[in-house]
PDB file of C-alpha atoms in Angstrom:
ATOM      1  CA  MET G  18      16.390  -2.081 -21.312  1.00  0.00           C
ATOM      2  CA  LYS G  19      16.884   1.370 -19.657  1.00  0.00           C
ATOM      3  CA  LYS G  20      20.448   2.726 -17.785  1.00  0.00           C
ATOM      4  CA  TYR G  21      21.293   4.807 -15.209  1.00  0.00           C
ATOM      5  CA  VAL G  22      24.374   5.857 -13.541  1.00  0.00           C
ATOM      6  CA  ILE G  23      24.520   6.319 -10.139  1.00  0.00           C
ATOM      7  CA  LYS G  24      27.711   9.117  -9.603  1.00  0.00           C
ATOM      8  CA  ALA G  25      29.602   9.701  -6.371  1.00  0.00           C
ATOM      9  CA  ALA G  26      27.973  11.608  -4.022  1.00  0.00           C
ATOM     10  CA  LYS G  27      29.105  14.923  -3.298  1.00  0.00           C
ATOM     11  CA  PHE G  28      27.623  17.007  -0.165  1.00  0.00           C
ATOM     12  CA  THR G  29      26.513  20.142   1.079  1.00  0.00           C
ATOM     13  CA  ASN G  30      26.946  21.902   4.661  1.00  0.00           C
ATOM     14  CA  GLU G  31      23.701  21.240   5.522  1.00  0.00           C
ATOM     15  CA  SER G  32      22.405  18.376   7.846  1.00  0.00           C
ATOM     16  CA  THR G  33      18.929  16.912   7.836  1.00  0.00           C
ATOM     17  CA  GLN G  34      17.117  15.706  11.076  1.00  0.00           C
ATOM     18  CA  THR G  35      15.476  11.701  10.588  1.00  0.00           C
ATOM     19  CA  THR G  36      12.964   9.769  11.530  1.00  0.00           C
ATOM     20  CA  HIS G  37      15.413   8.499  14.400  1.00  0.00           C
ATOM     21  CA  ASN G  38      16.127  11.714  15.507  1.00  0.00           C
ATOM     22  CA  ASP G  39      19.378  11.929  14.202  1.00  0.00           C
ATOM     23  CA  SER G  40      21.334  13.967  11.476  1.00  0.00           C
ATOM     24  CA  TYR G  41      23.257  13.427   8.378  1.00  0.00           C
ATOM     25  CA  ASN G  42      24.677  15.581   5.919  1.00  0.00           C
ATOM     26  CA  MET G  43      22.439  15.613   2.397  1.00  0.00           C
ATOM     27  CA  PRO G  44      23.671  14.961  -0.901  1.00  0.00           C
ATOM     28  CA  ASP G  45      24.099  18.198  -3.304  1.00  0.00           C
ATOM     29  CA  TRP G  46      20.484  16.706  -5.100  1.00  0.00           C
ATOM     30  CA  GLN G  47      20.588  19.746  -7.508  1.00  0.00           C
ATOM     31  CA  ASN G  48      23.239  18.806  -9.926  1.00  0.00           C
ATOM     32  CA  ILE G  49      22.032  14.320  -9.925  1.00  0.00           C
ATOM     33  CA  GLU G  50      20.158  13.601 -12.760  1.00  0.00           C
ATOM     34  CA  ALA G  51      16.161  12.061 -12.324  1.00  0.00           C
ATOM     35  CA  LEU G  52      15.268   9.086 -13.612  1.00  0.00           C
ATOM     36  CA  ASN G  53      11.580   8.966 -14.724  1.00  0.00           C
ATOM     37  CA  ILE G  54       8.715   6.355 -13.062  1.00  0.00           C
ATOM     38  CA  ASN G  55       6.933   7.111 -16.331  1.00  0.00           C
ATOM     39  CA  GLN G  56       5.440   3.930 -17.889  1.00  0.00           C
ATOM     40  CA  PHE G  57       1.851   2.769 -16.919  1.00  0.00           C
ATOM     41  CA  PRO G  58       1.706  -0.312 -18.206  1.00  0.00           C
ATOM     42  CA  TRP G  59      -1.975  -1.399 -16.337  1.00  0.00           C
ATOM     43  CA  TYR G  60      -3.168   2.252 -16.636  1.00  0.00           C
ATOM     44  CA  GLU G  61      -7.313   2.441 -16.979  1.00  0.00           C
ATOM     45  CA  THR G  62      -8.496   5.690 -15.653  1.00  0.00           C
ATOM     46  CA  GLY G  63      -7.408   8.423 -13.400  1.00  0.00           C
ATOM     47  CA  LEU G  64      -4.371  10.629 -13.138  1.00  0.00           C
ATOM     48  CA  GLN G  65      -1.071   9.661 -13.874  1.00  0.00           C
ATOM     49  CA  GLN G  66       1.237  11.191 -11.605  1.00  0.00           C
ATOM     50  CA  GLN G  67       4.788  11.717 -11.841  1.00  0.00           C
ATOM     51  CA  THR G  68       7.493  10.326  -9.746  1.00  0.00           C
ATOM     52  CA  GLN G  69      11.179  10.901 -10.409  1.00  0.00           C
ATOM     53  CA  VAL G  70      14.230   9.371  -8.310  1.00  0.00           C
ATOM     54  CA  LYS G  71      17.810  10.232  -7.749  1.00  0.00           C
ATOM     55  CA  LEU G  72      20.336   8.303  -6.614  1.00  0.00           C
ATOM     56  CA  CYS G  73      24.220   8.905  -5.777  1.00  0.00           C
ATOM     57  CA  ALA G  74      26.752   6.867  -3.697  1.00  0.00           C
ATOM     58  CA  ASN G  75      29.793   7.048  -1.646  1.00  0.00           C
ATOM     59  CA  ASN G  76      31.925   4.406  -0.975  1.00  0.00           C
ATOM     60  CA  ASP G  77      29.911   3.252   2.074  1.00  0.00           C
ATOM     61  CA  THR G  78      26.231   4.291   1.544  1.00  0.00           C
ATOM     62  CA  LEU G  79      23.345   4.422  -1.212  1.00  0.00           C
ATOM     63  CA  PHE G  80      21.243   7.577  -1.445  1.00  0.00           C
ATOM     64  CA  LEU G  81      18.035   7.976  -2.848  1.00  0.00           C
ATOM     65  CA  GLN G  82      15.779  10.870  -3.067  1.00  0.00           C
ATOM     66  CA  ILE G  83      12.396  10.239  -4.096  1.00  0.00           C
ATOM     67  CA  ASN G  84      10.057  13.350  -5.136  1.00  0.00           C
ATOM     68  CA  ALA G  85       6.237  11.959  -6.108  1.00  0.00           C
ATOM     69  CA  GLN G  86       3.745  14.009  -7.255  1.00  0.00           C
ATOM     70  CA  ASP G  87       0.383  13.383  -4.971  1.00  0.00           C
ATOM     71  CA  LYS G  88      -2.916  14.841  -4.937  1.00  0.00           C
ATOM     72  CA  TYR G  89      -4.247  12.002  -2.406  1.00  0.00           C
ATOM     73  CA  SER G  90      -1.568  11.335  -0.560  1.00  0.00           C
ATOM     74  CA  TYR G  91      -2.322   8.350   1.710  1.00  0.00           C
ATOM     75  CA  ALA G  92      -0.323   6.044   4.591  1.00  0.00           C
ATOM     76  CA  LYS G  93      -2.149   3.631   6.890  1.00  0.00           C
ATOM     77  CA  GLN G  94       1.015   1.312   8.029  1.00  0.00           C
ATOM     78  CA  THR G  95       3.429   2.100  10.674  1.00  0.00           C
ATOM     79  CA  GLN G  96       5.100  -1.112  10.969  1.00  0.00           C
ATOM     80  CA  LEU G  97       8.359  -2.232   9.375  1.00  0.00           C
ATOM     81  CA  ASN G  98       7.774  -4.744   6.522  1.00  0.00           C
ATOM     82  CA  HIS G  99       4.216  -4.756   6.768  1.00  0.00           C
ATOM     83  CA  MET G 100       3.096  -6.685   3.487  1.00  0.00           C
ATOM     84  CA  LEU G 101       0.354  -3.649   2.514  1.00  0.00           C
ATOM     85  CA  ILE G 102       2.880  -0.757   2.619  1.00  0.00           C
ATOM     86  CA  CYS G 103       2.290  -1.445  -0.894  1.00  0.00           C
ATOM     87  CA  GLN G 104      -1.479  -0.196  -1.016  1.00  0.00           C
ATOM     88  CA  ASP G 105      -0.223   3.233   0.653  1.00  0.00           C
ATOM     89  CA  SER G 106       1.100   5.954  -1.431  1.00  0.00           C
ATOM     90  CA  CYS G 107       4.572   4.056  -2.282  1.00  0.00           C
ATOM     91  CA  VAL G 108       7.246   3.970  -4.150  1.00  0.00           C
ATOM     92  CA  GLU G 109       9.451   0.316  -4.273  1.00  0.00           C
ATOM     93  CA  PHE G 110      13.160  -0.069  -5.640  1.00  0.00           C
ATOM     94  CA  PHE G 111      13.749  -3.664  -6.652  1.00  0.00           C
ATOM     95  CA  PHE G 112      17.731  -4.849  -7.362  1.00  0.00           C
ATOM     96  CA  SER G 113      20.132  -7.251  -7.761  1.00  0.00           C
ATOM     97  CA  PRO G 114      23.069  -6.008  -5.540  1.00  0.00           C
ATOM     98  CA  SER G 115      24.979  -9.066  -6.890  1.00  0.00           C
ATOM     99  CA  GLY G 116      25.209  -6.897 -10.136  1.00  0.00           C
ATOM    100  CA  ILE G 117      23.993 -10.694 -11.541  1.00  0.00           C
ATOM    101  CA  LEU G 118      20.533 -10.637 -13.618  1.00  0.00           C
ATOM    102  CA  GLY G 119      18.454 -13.885 -12.585  1.00  0.00           C
ATOM    103  CA  ASN G 120      20.305 -13.911  -9.640  1.00  0.00           C
ATOM    104  CA  SER G 121      18.342 -13.204  -5.861  1.00  0.00           C
ATOM    105  CA  TYR G 122      16.991  -9.471  -5.569  1.00  0.00           C
ATOM    106  CA  LEU G 123      16.306  -7.097  -2.798  1.00  0.00           C
ATOM    107  CA  ASN G 124      13.022  -5.009  -2.422  1.00  0.00           C
ATOM    108  CA  VAL G 125      13.108  -1.648  -1.071  1.00  0.00           C
ATOM    109  CA  GLU G 126       9.408  -0.103  -0.344  1.00  0.00           C
ATOM    110  CA  VAL G 127       8.762   3.234   1.265  1.00  0.00           C
ATOM    111  CA  ASN G 128       5.149   4.584   1.984  1.00  0.00           C
ATOM    112  CA  CYS G 129       4.949   8.841   2.107  1.00  0.00           C
ATOM    113  CA  CYS G 130       5.530   9.060   5.490  1.00  0.00           C
ATOM    114  CA  GLY G 131       8.962   6.888   5.334  1.00  0.00           C
ATOM    115  CA  THR G 132       7.350   3.262   6.610  1.00  0.00           C
ATOM    116  CA  LEU G 133      10.259   1.064   5.414  1.00  0.00           C
ATOM    117  CA  HIS G 134       9.715  -2.566   4.006  1.00  0.00           C
ATOM    118  CA  LEU G 135      12.900  -4.552   3.057  1.00  0.00           C
ATOM    119  CA  ALA G 136      13.084  -8.262   1.796  1.00  0.00           C
ATOM    120  CA  TYR G 137      15.747 -10.235  -0.228  1.00  0.00           C
ATOM    121  CA  GLY G 138      15.121 -13.822  -1.765  1.00  0.00           C
ATOM    122  CA  GLY G 139      15.144 -15.416  -5.137  1.00  0.00           C
ATOM    123  CA  ASN G 140      11.558 -15.196  -6.064  1.00  0.00           C
ATOM    124  CA  ARG G 141       8.310 -13.347  -4.809  1.00  0.00           C
ATOM    125  CA  ASP G 142       7.577 -16.171  -1.896  1.00  0.00           C
ATOM    126  CA  ASN G 143      10.375 -17.393   0.985  1.00  0.00           C
ATOM    127  CA  ARG G 144      12.015 -13.700   1.506  1.00  0.00           C
ATOM    128  CA  ARG G 145      14.157 -12.855   4.154  1.00  0.00           C
ATOM    129  CA  PHE G 146      13.143  -9.630   5.834  1.00  0.00           C
ATOM    130  CA  ILE G 147      15.587  -6.994   7.607  1.00  0.00           C
ATOM    131  CA  SER G 148      15.850  -7.377  11.459  1.00  0.00           C
ATOM    132  CA  PRO G 149      14.495  -4.209  13.069  1.00  0.00           C
ATOM    133  CA  GLU G 150      17.846  -3.838  14.316  1.00  0.00           C
ATOM    134  CA  ILE G 151      19.653  -3.700  10.981  1.00  0.00           C
ATOM    135  CA  ALA G 152      17.007  -1.088   9.957  1.00  0.00           C
ATOM    136  CA  ARG G 153      17.749   1.499  11.958  1.00  0.00           C
ATOM    137  CA  LYS G 154      21.238   1.924  10.376  1.00  0.00           C
ATOM    138  CA  ILE G 155      19.163   3.199   7.210  1.00  0.00           C
ATOM    139  CA  LYS G 156      18.381   6.805   7.490  1.00  0.00           C
ATOM    140  CA  SER G 157      15.573   8.424   5.894  1.00  0.00           C
ATOM    141  CA  THR G 158      13.813  11.725   5.644  1.00  0.00           C
ATOM    142  CA  SER G 159      10.061  12.458   4.722  1.00  0.00           C
ATOM    143  CA  THR G 160       8.475  16.070   4.118  1.00  0.00           C
ATOM    144  CA  ILE G 161       5.368  14.547   5.942  1.00  0.00           C
ATOM    145  CA  ASN G 162       6.159  14.622   9.411  1.00  0.00           C
ATOM    146  CA  THR G 163       3.469  12.270  10.848  1.00  0.00           C
ATOM    147  CA  LEU G 164       3.550   8.575  10.969  1.00  0.00           C
ATOM    148  CA  THR G 165       0.183   7.812   9.232  1.00  0.00           C
ATOM    149  CA  LYS G 166      -1.815  10.445   6.195  1.00  0.00           C
ATOM    150  CA  ILE G 167      -5.224  10.762   5.282  1.00  0.00           C
ATOM    151  CA  GLU G 168      -6.009  12.605   1.594  1.00  0.00           C
ATOM    152  CA  ASN G 169      -6.795  16.362   1.974  1.00  0.00           C
ATOM    153  CA  ASP G 170      -7.547  19.507  -0.101  1.00  0.00           C
ATOM    154  CA  THR G 171      -3.833  20.845   0.071  1.00  0.00           C
ATOM    155  CA  ASP G 172      -2.245  17.626  -1.018  1.00  0.00           C
ATOM    156  CA  SER G 173       0.082  17.843  -3.840  1.00  0.00           C
ATOM    157  CA  SER G 174       3.751  16.102  -3.259  1.00  0.00           C
ATOM    158  CA  TRP G 175       5.602  14.279  -1.031  1.00  0.00           C
ATOM    159  CA  THR G 176       9.632  13.537  -0.811  1.00  0.00           C
ATOM    160  CA  ILE G 177      11.816  10.863   0.835  1.00  0.00           C
ATOM    161  CA  GLU G 178      15.008  10.595   1.322  1.00  0.00           C
ATOM    162  CA  LEU G 179      17.093   7.179   2.388  1.00  0.00           C
ATOM    163  CA  ALA G 180      20.571   6.584   3.157  1.00  0.00           C
ATOM    164  CA  ILE G 181      21.181   2.805   2.885  1.00  0.00           C
ATOM    165  CA  PRO G 182      24.539   1.730   4.415  1.00  0.00           C
ATOM    166  CA  PHE G 183      26.005  -1.133   1.805  1.00  0.00           C
ATOM    167  CA  SER G 184      26.619  -2.812   5.139  1.00  0.00           C
ATOM    168  CA  VAL G 185      22.862  -3.240   5.782  1.00  0.00           C
ATOM    169  CA  ILE G 186      22.226  -4.479   1.941  1.00  0.00           C
ATOM    170  CA  GLU G 187      25.202  -7.105   2.890  1.00  0.00           C
ATOM    171  CA  GLN G 188      23.805  -8.326   6.562  1.00  0.00           C
ATOM    172  CA  LEU G 189      20.318  -8.937   4.954  1.00  0.00           C
ATOM    173  CA  THR G 190      21.550 -10.759   1.491  1.00  0.00           C
ATOM    174  CA  GLU G 191      24.701 -12.564   3.177  1.00  0.00           C
ATOM    175  CA  GLU G 192      26.773 -11.446   0.152  1.00  0.00           C
ATOM    176  CA  LYS G 193      29.150  -8.483  -1.059  1.00  0.00           C
ATOM    177  CA  VAL G 194      27.701  -5.814  -2.836  1.00  0.00           C
ATOM    178  CA  ASN G 195      28.744  -5.341  -6.354  1.00  0.00           C
ATOM    179  CA  LYS G 196      29.878  -1.411  -6.504  1.00  0.00           C
ATOM    180  CA  GLU G 197      29.737  -1.707 -10.222  1.00  0.00           C
ATOM    181  CA  LYS G 198      26.833  -2.694 -12.144  1.00  0.00           C
ATOM    182  CA  TRP G 199      23.272  -3.941 -10.559  1.00  0.00           C
ATOM    183  CA  PHE G 200      19.792  -4.540 -12.598  1.00  0.00           C
ATOM    184  CA  ALA G 201      17.028  -2.841 -10.862  1.00  0.00           C
ATOM    185  CA  ASN G 202      13.483  -1.429 -11.519  1.00  0.00           C
ATOM    186  CA  PHE G 203      11.503   1.298  -9.628  1.00  0.00           C
ATOM    187  CA  TYR G 204       7.688   1.301  -9.005  1.00  0.00           C
ATOM    188  CA  ARG G 205       5.037   3.664  -7.961  1.00  0.00           C
ATOM    189  CA  CYS G 206       2.210   2.040  -6.391  1.00  0.00           C
ATOM    190  CA  GLY G 207      -0.355   2.447  -3.982  1.00  0.00           C
ATOM    191  CA  GLY G 208      -3.114   5.110  -2.697  1.00  0.00           C
ATOM    192  CA  ARG G 209      -6.761   5.028  -2.079  1.00  0.00           C
ATOM    193  CA  ILE G 210      -8.462   7.323  -4.487  1.00  0.00           C
ATOM    194  CA  GLU G 211      -6.496   7.016  -7.714  1.00  0.00           C
ATOM    195  CA  PRO G 212      -3.743   3.637  -7.288  1.00  0.00           C
ATOM    196  CA  GLN G 213      -0.782   3.957  -9.058  1.00  0.00           C
ATOM    197  CA  TYR G 214       0.433   1.523 -11.015  1.00  0.00           C
ATOM    198  CA  ALA G 215       3.835   2.983 -12.495  1.00  0.00           C
ATOM    199  CA  VAL G 216       7.137   1.801 -13.493  1.00  0.00           C
ATOM    200  CA  TRP G 217      10.927   2.836 -14.842  1.00  0.00           C
ATOM    201  CA  ASN G 218      11.687   0.162 -16.723  1.00  0.00           C
ATOM    202  CA  ASN G 219       8.716  -1.168 -18.889  1.00  0.00           C
ATOM    203  CA  ILE G 220       6.829  -4.582 -17.719  1.00  0.00           C
ATOM    204  CA  GLU G 221       5.180  -6.525 -20.261  1.00  0.00           C
ATOM    205  CA  VAL G 222       2.782  -8.647 -18.447  1.00  0.00           C
ATOM    206  CA  SER G 223      -0.983  -8.529 -18.113  1.00  0.00           C
ATOM    207  CA  THR G 224      -1.654  -7.486 -14.528  1.00  0.00           C
ATOM    208  CA  PRO G 225       0.254  -5.585 -12.250  1.00  0.00           C
ATOM    209  CA  ASP G 226       3.216  -7.344 -11.249  1.00  0.00           C
ATOM    210  CA  TYR G 227       6.366  -6.052  -9.468  1.00  0.00           C
ATOM    211  CA  HIS G 228       8.347  -8.971  -8.680  1.00  0.00           C
ATOM    212  CA  ARG G 229       9.888  -9.326 -12.504  1.00  0.00           C
ATOM    213  CA  PRO G 230      13.373  -9.332 -12.675  1.00  0.00           C
ATOM    214  CA  GLU G 231      13.545  -9.817 -16.064  1.00  0.00           C
ATOM    215  CA  PHE G 232      12.569  -6.732 -16.633  1.00  0.00           C
ATOM    216  CA  PHE G 233      14.953  -4.775 -14.559  1.00  0.00           C
ATOM    217  CA  GLY G 234      16.911  -1.939 -16.106  1.00  0.00           C
ATOM    218  CA  GLU G 235      20.603  -1.486 -15.571  1.00  0.00           C
ATOM    219  CA  LEU G 236      22.587   0.669 -13.129  1.00  0.00           C
ATOM    220  CA  TYR G 237      26.053   1.280 -12.939  1.00  0.00           C
ATOM    221  CA  PHE G 238      28.090   3.341 -10.147  1.00  0.00           C
ATOM    222  CA  VAL G 239      30.737   5.931 -11.609  1.00  0.00           C
ATOM    223  CA  SER G 240      33.323   7.311  -9.362  1.00  0.00           C
TER     224      SER G 240
END
């Protein structure tokens, strides 16, 4: 089981513009260690593209930075919680905010243009989706500044940053966030030309399946 430490956020003096036309201070990502989504349990052919995720947190907010190598960047979905965001160039973060393995888990999915899908539940069915009102509290930025994306010859990579208030997680899950330990996994999926099926903590099943909390790794918060 892989482990990752979520360190206390330290901030630069720079601010970044979000998709909601507001701004927030950027964490100092240079001093945050990355985890690698570099296990390919369902690999067949094509380029295995590299994906890194960095996380940090303060008392109120979880911050994520996603850096994805992508020679074929593609995004079609623009609607919050669309079920096919996973077919776009996409990174997903599944985690148990209660800190209890086997309990319900939350999935955060984001395509390369920043469109989000968030839901909570105990399995792949009967999940509770985030409302547009609550989702607007999440701050997001993307290095791709269009709502959709078609592959082109200049594609090389994209970066997404998310700032997710713990209060948003608590509103969706209706329970307190454990700020000491989570169980979680990270996934790279989607794309049309060479679909990616990569994971952080390996999943030992025969076909692509991300709703597998029994294969979550561990996240620890430190102040």
